[in-house]
Amino acid sequence: MATSPYLPTEKFARWRKFKSSAVTAVLVVCALAVIAPLFLVIYFLLVHGSSSIDWNFFTQLPKPTGENGGGMANAIVGTMALLAMASIVGVPLGVLGGIYLAEYGSDRANDWLRFAADVLNGVPSIVWGMVVYLILVVPFKTFSAYAGGVALGLMMVPLVMRTTEEVLILVPQSYREAALALGVARWKVIMVIVVRTALKGIATGVIVALARIAGETAPLLFTALGNNFWNHNLKEPIAALPLQIFAYAISPYDDWHRQAWAGALVLMGLILALNITVRVLSRDRKHNH
Amino acid sequence: MLTPATHVLMSQTPSSPDPLPAPSSKGPDLAFKWVAAFAAGMIVLLIVLVGWQLYAGSRMAISQFGPSFLWSSQWDPVQDKYGALPFIFGTLVSSLLALLIAVPLGVATAVFLTELAPIKLRQPIVMAIEMLAAVPSVIFGLWGIFVLIPWLRDYLFVWLKHYFGFLPLFQGPIYGVSMLAAGIVVAIMILPIITSISREILRSVPNLQREAAYALGATRWEVLKIAVLNYARRGLFGAAVLGLGRALGETMAVTMVIGNRPQISASLFAPGYTLASVIANEFTEATSDLYLNSLFELGLVLMGVAILVNIAAQIMLKSMTGSGPIKVN
C-alpha cells in the first residue's frame, strides 16, 4: 500500500544500494582512465624509442636525413650544461629566499611572498622565454646558452624557495636556541646549524626543481635556440634534448621521427632518474627522524 | 654564592634571549639578513620585471592597434595587420575542453583515492599520477602526433561524427590535428594537478561529516553527495580553476597537435591556434618590428589571463582550507 517513494520500501532501498554501487564502479573506471595515459606514453616510448636507440645516439652529432647513424650527443651535453647554468642562477636565489621566509620574515610579509611565489609559478613557461629574449638576447644580439640557462634558472626560483622554507621550518627550534646561547652569530647559526641540518631536504627540493625544468622546451625556443653542432662558446646557441625532440617530431622525415622517439626516451629516463633520486633522499630523511 | 654577573643573567626574563650580544656579529648579521631579504624580494621583482618587459616589447602594437587588437580576427604578416581573436578563441576553447574532460575524471579519481581505494592501492596510484605530472610537454606532443592523433582520426572522431554529426561541433572534415585533440592532450596534462589538489581538499573534509551521514543510514554515494562533495565544492572549484591556469599556458604539446591555423570554427574537428603556440611558432620568424610587437602583446594577454586565473584559484583554495597550506606545485 505504501506507494510514496519517500517511505523506506524494500524497492527503494535496493535502488539506493544499486545507485551507490554504480557510482563506485564509475569511480574505479575514472581512476583507471587517469593512470592509463601514463602507461600508454611509457609503452610507446619504450617501443619506438628503444628500437631507435644505439651507441651512435649518445656519441654522434645529428646527421642530415637519409644518412645512416647520427645522434644527439650535443643535445644531451647541452641539456646538462643548461641545467648546470640554471642551478647557478636558481639555487642561490631560491635557497636564500627560503632562508628569509623561514628565519626572518614576519607572518604578513611571508604570506605575500608565498603568494607571489605561487603567482610566479603560474607564469606560462613560454612567457619566460620572451622576457629573457628581451633581457639577454636582444642586447647581446645573439641567442645564447647563457640566455637559456637564465630562463630555466628563473623558473626554478619559486620552487626552490618554497621547498627550502618547508624543510628549514622542520629544523627543531632548540638547535637554534642552543647555538645562539653559545654566542654564535645569527647568520652562522643559520648557515652552519640550520641549513646544514636541512641540507638533504634542500637538495631534494633542488632536484625536484631540476626534474621540473629538464623537459621544458618553450623557454628555450628563443633563448638557447638549439644547435646542430657542438657548442664551444656559451655565448652562442646550444642544443637541448627537448628542442631537438620538438624539431625532429614536426619534421617530415621518418628517420628523424625515430630519433625524436629515442631522444624522448633518454629525456624521460633522465627525469625518472632525478625523481628516483628524490625518493631515495626523502626516504632516508624519514628514517633519520 | 652567586657572582654579580650570574645574578644579572638569572634575573633576565626568558623573553630576551640575547643578554650578551657578541658585538662583532652585528654587521655580518645585518648583511646576511639583507641578502636573504633581497633574494626573497626578487620574487616580487621578477613579477614586475616580467610584466614590464612584455609591455615594453609590445608598446608599438598597443599604440598601433589599441584595444581592437583583442577582437580583430585578422592575422596577416604580409600586410602587417594583426589581431588576437583567433588565438584567444583557440586558447579558451582548448582549455575549456580540457577542463570538461579533466575535472570530472580528476575529482572522481580523488574521491576514489580518499574514500574507496584500499590503503595498499593508494600509494601506487598516487605515484603513477605524480609520474604523469613529470612527463614533459614535448613528449606528450610527440606521443600526440604519432599515437593519439592517428587513433582519434581513425576511430574516435569517426565514431563521434557518425553518432553526433547532427551537432555543429562534430561536423566538417576530419584532419586529426584539431581543437579536440589539443583539448584531450591538455586534459591529460592537467589531470595530475587537479587530482592531487582535489585529494588534498577531500582529505581536509572532517570525518565527522562522513560519520554523521553514515549514521543516518546513507549509502556510500549519498554520503559522498551530501557530506563530502557538498562540503568541499568550493575547494574543488578552486582546483578546477588552478587547472585552467595551467591549461591556458600549455605550449609545446598544444602546438604539436592543434594544427596551427588561425581560424574560428564551430567544429571541434577543425584545426585552431592558441596564444602560446603562435608565439612558439612565429617568434623567431617575425620579420617586422610590428609583427614582433604583436607577438609580445599576445604574450602580455596570455600572462595577464594566466595570472588572474591563478590568483583567483589561490584565493578560493585559501578560503577553503583556512590557514592550512595547500601545496600548489
Coordinates of N, CA and C in Angstrom, one line a residue, chain A residues 28 40 171 193 222 243 260:
Chain A
V28 N 35.9 3.8 -10.0 CA 37.0 2.9 -10.4 C 37.5 3.1 -11.8
L40 N 50.3 4.3 -21.4 CA 50.3 4.4 -22.8 C 51.6 5.2 -23.3
V171 N 63.5 22.1 11.1 CA 64.6 22.0 12.0 C 64.2 22.5 13.4
I193 N 74.3 25.6 11.3 CA 73.5 24.7 12.0 C 72.2 24.4 11.3
F222 N 63.4 30.7 -27.8 CA 64.0 32.0 -28.3 C 65.2 32.4 -27.4
L243 N 64.4 20.6 -27.3 CA 64.4 21.3 -28.5 C 64.6 20.4 -29.7
A260 N 63.6 11.3 -32.7 CA 62.8 12.0 -31.7 C 62.3 11.1 -30.6

